[in-house]
């Protein structure tokens, strides 16, 4: 069984949440984020290149233009490979554990698995962002030395930590 709902993040971007139920003991939640905006990419590129052209006309050094092009390309590649997440998946198998997978815009995937024995609780945490209170899902991990204490807080959907549950 599968269903899909749409939400907005704090910046107004649309997020699609798909829920899949494979069995009573296995569920998957998949969050699809908006793609890279061509408008924002063009605005940033034009701003950097116009600033470089202004410096070029001031100092008449062509290395400034070459550096601006290189910085723009390297910055875009770094953003796509390390920052821009397109999809996050949370696979929960009751007796085994929780697997979190992040798919980046460049095609890179990052997977984290947490054994169910290490999980103390799953909570909805809150944070203040600008003038808004945002809520996000976290997994509390048990401390190996003292099992009644919490050793780590792991946010589940990191790209949508600012999920505002507005429909």
PDB file of C-alpha atoms in Angstrom:
ATOM      1  CA  UNK A   1       0.000   0.000   0.000  1.00  0.00           C
ATOM      2  CA  UNK A   2       1.278   3.467  -0.890  1.00  0.00           C
ATOM      3  CA  UNK A   3       0.073   7.018  -0.408  1.00  0.00           C
ATOM      4  CA  UNK A   4       1.559  10.439  -1.100  1.00  0.00           C
ATOM      5  CA  UNK A   5       1.113  13.831   0.564  1.00  0.00           C
ATOM      6  CA  UNK A   6       2.630  17.222  -0.163  1.00  0.00           C
ATOM      7  CA  UNK A   7       4.013  19.673   2.374  1.00  0.00           C
ATOM      8  CA  UNK A   8       5.905  22.980   2.362  1.00  0.00           C
ATOM      9  CA  UNK A   9       9.300  23.645   3.876  1.00  0.00           C
ATOM     10  CA  UNK A  10      10.056  26.909   5.688  1.00  0.00           C
ATOM     11  CA  UNK A  11      11.188  28.550   2.449  1.00  0.00           C
ATOM     12  CA  UNK A  12       7.951  27.663   0.650  1.00  0.00           C
ATOM     13  CA  UNK A  13       9.410  24.825  -1.422  1.00  0.00           C
ATOM     14  CA  UNK A  14       7.159  21.844  -2.078  1.00  0.00           C
ATOM     15  CA  UNK A  15       8.029  18.498  -0.509  1.00  0.00           C
ATOM     16  CA  UNK A  16       6.381  15.196  -1.442  1.00  0.00           C
ATOM     17  CA  UNK A  17       6.159  12.469   1.204  1.00  0.00           C
ATOM     18  CA  UNK A  18       5.484   8.923   0.002  1.00  0.00           C
ATOM     19  CA  UNK A  19       4.580   6.251   2.524  1.00  0.00           C
ATOM     20  CA  UNK A  20       4.917   2.594   1.588  1.00  0.00           C
ATOM     21  CA  UNK A  21       3.766  -0.284   3.776  1.00  0.00           C
ATOM     22  CA  UNK A  22       5.394  -3.568   2.795  1.00  0.00           C
ATOM     23  CA  UNK A  23       4.150  -5.510   5.827  1.00  0.00           C
ATOM     24  CA  UNK A  24       3.025  -4.703   9.376  1.00  0.00           C
ATOM     25  CA  UNK A  25       6.707  -4.851  10.383  1.00  0.00           C
ATOM     26  CA  UNK A  26       8.300  -2.969   7.455  1.00  0.00           C
ATOM     27  CA  UNK A  27       7.528   0.602   6.408  1.00  0.00           C
ATOM     28  CA  UNK A  28       9.289   3.094   4.149  1.00  0.00           C
ATOM     29  CA  UNK A  29       8.994   6.876   4.067  1.00  0.00           C
ATOM     30  CA  UNK A  30      10.426   8.726   1.070  1.00  0.00           C
ATOM     31  CA  UNK A  31      10.741  12.534   0.975  1.00  0.00           C
ATOM     32  CA  UNK A  32      11.288  14.129  -2.443  1.00  0.00           C
ATOM     33  CA  UNK A  33      12.672  17.667  -2.418  1.00  0.00           C
ATOM     34  CA  UNK A  34      12.363  20.308  -5.137  1.00  0.00           C
ATOM     35  CA  UNK A  35      14.967  20.302  -7.876  1.00  0.00           C
ATOM     36  CA  UNK A  36      17.587  23.014  -8.298  1.00  0.00           C
ATOM     37  CA  UNK A  37      15.953  26.205  -9.545  1.00  0.00           C
ATOM     38  CA  UNK A  38      17.300  27.427 -12.867  1.00  0.00           C
ATOM     39  CA  UNK A  39      16.325  30.973 -11.855  1.00  0.00           C
ATOM     40  CA  UNK A  40      18.460  30.978  -8.690  1.00  0.00           C
ATOM     41  CA  UNK A  41      21.364  29.291 -10.493  1.00  0.00           C
ATOM     42  CA  UNK A  42      21.271  31.950 -13.231  1.00  0.00           C
ATOM     43  CA  UNK A  43      21.034  34.787 -10.701  1.00  0.00           C
ATOM     44  CA  UNK A  44      24.064  33.609  -8.716  1.00  0.00           C
ATOM     45  CA  UNK A  45      26.132  32.965 -11.852  1.00  0.00           C
ATOM     46  CA  UNK A  46      25.296  36.368 -13.348  1.00  0.00           C
ATOM     47  CA  UNK A  47      26.070  38.169 -10.095  1.00  0.00           C
ATOM     48  CA  UNK A  48      29.495  36.546  -9.756  1.00  0.00           C
ATOM     49  CA  UNK A  49      30.376  37.101 -13.406  1.00  0.00           C
ATOM     50  CA  UNK A  50      29.208  40.733 -13.439  1.00  0.00           C
ATOM     51  CA  UNK A  51      31.265  41.460 -10.326  1.00  0.00           C
ATOM     52  CA  UNK A  52      34.261  39.793 -11.991  1.00  0.00           C
ATOM     53  CA  UNK A  53      33.727  41.828 -15.160  1.00  0.00           C
ATOM     54  CA  UNK A  54      33.585  45.026 -13.084  1.00  0.00           C
ATOM     55  CA  UNK A  55      36.897  44.128 -11.455  1.00  0.00           C
ATOM     56  CA  UNK A  56      38.314  43.210 -14.866  1.00  0.00           C
ATOM     57  CA  UNK A  57      37.466  46.640 -16.301  1.00  0.00           C
ATOM     58  CA  UNK A  58      38.960  48.296 -13.227  1.00  0.00           C
ATOM     59  CA  UNK A  59      42.287  46.399 -13.216  1.00  0.00           C
ATOM     60  CA  UNK A  60      42.376  44.968 -16.779  1.00  0.00           C
ATOM     61  CA  UNK A  61      43.568  41.561 -15.612  1.00  0.00           C
ATOM     62  CA  UNK A  62      42.058  38.573 -17.444  1.00  0.00           C
ATOM     63  CA  UNK A  63      42.891  36.252 -14.542  1.00  0.00           C
ATOM     64  CA  UNK A  64      39.917  37.738 -12.688  1.00  0.00           C
ATOM     65  CA  UNK A  65      37.494  36.451 -15.338  1.00  0.00           C
ATOM     66  CA  UNK A  66      39.128  33.026 -15.384  1.00  0.00           C
ATOM     67  CA  UNK A  67      38.986  32.830 -11.589  1.00  0.00           C
ATOM     68  CA  UNK A  68      35.296  33.809 -11.569  1.00  0.00           C
ATOM     69  CA  UNK A  69      34.422  31.078 -14.060  1.00  0.00           C
ATOM     70  CA  UNK A  70      36.456  28.482 -12.150  1.00  0.00           C
ATOM     71  CA  UNK A  71      34.999  29.465  -8.768  1.00  0.00           C
ATOM     72  CA  UNK A  72      31.450  29.354 -10.159  1.00  0.00           C
ATOM     73  CA  UNK A  73      31.907  25.900 -11.691  1.00  0.00           C
ATOM     74  CA  UNK A  74      33.662  24.432  -8.640  1.00  0.00           C
ATOM     75  CA  UNK A  75      31.069  25.954  -6.325  1.00  0.00           C
ATOM     76  CA  UNK A  76      28.212  24.478  -8.354  1.00  0.00           C
ATOM     77  CA  UNK A  77      29.816  21.037  -8.440  1.00  0.00           C
ATOM     78  CA  UNK A  78      30.469  21.159  -4.687  1.00  0.00           C
ATOM     79  CA  UNK A  79      26.905  22.268  -4.005  1.00  0.00           C
ATOM     80  CA  UNK A  80      25.417  19.458  -6.116  1.00  0.00           C
ATOM     81  CA  UNK A  81      27.701  16.789  -4.626  1.00  0.00           C
ATOM     82  CA  UNK A  82      27.725  17.732  -0.927  1.00  0.00           C
ATOM     83  CA  UNK A  83      24.717  19.971  -0.171  1.00  0.00           C
ATOM     84  CA  UNK A  84      21.717  19.579  -2.507  1.00  0.00           C
ATOM     85  CA  UNK A  85      19.732  16.512  -1.464  1.00  0.00           C
ATOM     86  CA  UNK A  86      17.001  15.415  -3.897  1.00  0.00           C
ATOM     87  CA  UNK A  87      15.513  12.517  -1.962  1.00  0.00           C
ATOM     88  CA  UNK A  88      15.661  11.078   1.543  1.00  0.00           C
ATOM     89  CA  UNK A  89      14.363   7.638   2.454  1.00  0.00           C
ATOM     90  CA  UNK A  90      13.649   6.156   5.864  1.00  0.00           C
ATOM     91  CA  UNK A  91      13.196   2.362   5.929  1.00  0.00           C
ATOM     92  CA  UNK A  92      11.969   0.942   9.225  1.00  0.00           C
ATOM     93  CA  UNK A  93      12.082  -2.781   9.941  1.00  0.00           C
ATOM     94  CA  UNK A  94      10.670  -3.341  13.436  1.00  0.00           C
ATOM     95  CA  UNK A  95      12.964  -6.060  14.746  1.00  0.00           C
ATOM     96  CA  UNK A  96      16.074  -5.107  12.742  1.00  0.00           C
ATOM     97  CA  UNK A  97      16.593  -1.355  12.631  1.00  0.00           C
ATOM     98  CA  UNK A  98      16.275   1.926  10.777  1.00  0.00           C
ATOM     99  CA  UNK A  99      18.032   2.733   7.494  1.00  0.00           C
ATOM    100  CA  UNK A 100      18.335   6.356   6.351  1.00  0.00           C
ATOM    101  CA  UNK A 101      19.387   7.067   2.748  1.00  0.00           C
ATOM    102  CA  UNK A 102      20.101  10.487   1.226  1.00  0.00           C
ATOM    103  CA  UNK A 103      20.357  10.888  -2.564  1.00  0.00           C
ATOM    104  CA  UNK A 104      22.260  13.986  -3.661  1.00  0.00           C
ATOM    105  CA  UNK A 105      21.701  15.931  -6.895  1.00  0.00           C
ATOM    106  CA  UNK A 106      25.012  14.677  -8.313  1.00  0.00           C
ATOM    107  CA  UNK A 107      23.920  11.039  -7.943  1.00  0.00           C
ATOM    108  CA  UNK A 108      25.869  10.344  -4.756  1.00  0.00           C
ATOM    109  CA  UNK A 109      24.046   8.331  -2.085  1.00  0.00           C
ATOM    110  CA  UNK A 110      24.719   8.261   1.635  1.00  0.00           C
ATOM    111  CA  UNK A 111      23.249   5.472   3.784  1.00  0.00           C
ATOM    112  CA  UNK A 112      23.175   5.168   7.573  1.00  0.00           C
ATOM    113  CA  UNK A 113      21.863   2.153   9.479  1.00  0.00           C
ATOM    114  CA  UNK A 114      20.879   2.223  13.146  1.00  0.00           C
ATOM    115  CA  UNK A 115      20.241  -1.066  14.947  1.00  0.00           C
ATOM    116  CA  UNK A 116      16.934  -1.200  16.789  1.00  0.00           C
ATOM    117  CA  UNK A 117      18.751  -2.119  20.025  1.00  0.00           C
ATOM    118  CA  UNK A 118      20.539   1.265  19.973  1.00  0.00           C
ATOM    119  CA  UNK A 119      17.328   3.261  19.586  1.00  0.00           C
ATOM    120  CA  UNK A 120      15.975   4.689  22.816  1.00  0.00           C
ATOM    121  CA  UNK A 121      13.090   6.679  21.344  1.00  0.00           C
ATOM    122  CA  UNK A 122      11.831   8.596  18.316  1.00  0.00           C
ATOM    123  CA  UNK A 123      10.719  12.147  19.095  1.00  0.00           C
ATOM    124  CA  UNK A 124       9.564  15.301  17.369  1.00  0.00           C
ATOM    125  CA  UNK A 125      12.004  18.045  18.335  1.00  0.00           C
ATOM    126  CA  UNK A 126      11.442  21.755  17.934  1.00  0.00           C
ATOM    127  CA  UNK A 127      13.732  24.615  17.007  1.00  0.00           C
ATOM    128  CA  UNK A 128      13.349  28.322  16.424  1.00  0.00           C
ATOM    129  CA  UNK A 129      14.173  29.607  12.926  1.00  0.00           C
ATOM    130  CA  UNK A 130      13.810  33.352  12.402  1.00  0.00           C
ATOM    131  CA  UNK A 131      10.299  34.043  13.791  1.00  0.00           C
ATOM    132  CA  UNK A 132       9.024  30.492  13.334  1.00  0.00           C
ATOM    133  CA  UNK A 133       9.021  27.405  15.476  1.00  0.00           C
ATOM    134  CA  UNK A 134       9.850  24.383  13.327  1.00  0.00           C
ATOM    135  CA  UNK A 135       9.418  20.741  14.209  1.00  0.00           C
ATOM    136  CA  UNK A 136      11.568  17.876  13.012  1.00  0.00           C
ATOM    137  CA  UNK A 137      11.818  14.161  13.614  1.00  0.00           C
ATOM    138  CA  UNK A 138      14.781  12.834  15.654  1.00  0.00           C
ATOM    139  CA  UNK A 139      16.021   9.466  16.821  1.00  0.00           C
ATOM    140  CA  UNK A 140      17.445   9.308  20.342  1.00  0.00           C
ATOM    141  CA  UNK A 141      20.260   6.758  20.706  1.00  0.00           C
ATOM    142  CA  UNK A 142      21.067   4.940  23.929  1.00  0.00           C
ATOM    143  CA  UNK A 143      24.366   5.519  25.654  1.00  0.00           C
ATOM    144  CA  UNK A 144      26.363   2.232  25.546  1.00  0.00           C
ATOM    145  CA  UNK A 145      27.679   2.743  29.097  1.00  0.00           C
ATOM    146  CA  UNK A 146      24.439   3.926  30.718  1.00  0.00           C
ATOM    147  CA  UNK A 147      21.425   2.568  28.751  1.00  0.00           C
ATOM    148  CA  UNK A 148      18.938   4.889  30.483  1.00  0.00           C
ATOM    149  CA  UNK A 149      20.857   7.971  29.193  1.00  0.00           C
ATOM    150  CA  UNK A 150      20.881   9.446  25.681  1.00  0.00           C
ATOM    151  CA  UNK A 151      24.188   9.471  23.804  1.00  0.00           C
ATOM    152  CA  UNK A 152      23.182  11.107  20.520  1.00  0.00           C
ATOM    153  CA  UNK A 153      20.296  12.855  18.768  1.00  0.00           C
ATOM    154  CA  UNK A 154      20.030  11.977  15.055  1.00  0.00           C
ATOM    155  CA  UNK A 155      17.748  14.122  12.832  1.00  0.00           C
ATOM    156  CA  UNK A 156      15.875  11.907  10.390  1.00  0.00           C
ATOM    157  CA  UNK A 157      15.115  14.040   7.326  1.00  0.00           C
ATOM    158  CA  UNK A 158      18.057  16.444   7.368  1.00  0.00           C
ATOM    159  CA  UNK A 159      17.196  18.408   4.233  1.00  0.00           C
ATOM    160  CA  UNK A 160      13.675  18.970   5.466  1.00  0.00           C
ATOM    161  CA  UNK A 161      14.545  19.622   9.084  1.00  0.00           C
ATOM    162  CA  UNK A 162      12.484  22.719   8.431  1.00  0.00           C
ATOM    163  CA  UNK A 163       9.384  20.797   7.402  1.00  0.00           C
ATOM    164  CA  UNK A 164       6.464  22.982   8.433  1.00  0.00           C
ATOM    165  CA  UNK A 165       3.544  20.585   7.895  1.00  0.00           C
ATOM    166  CA  UNK A 166       1.484  23.098   5.957  1.00  0.00           C
ATOM    167  CA  UNK A 167      -0.646  21.603   3.269  1.00  0.00           C
TER     168      UNK A 167
END
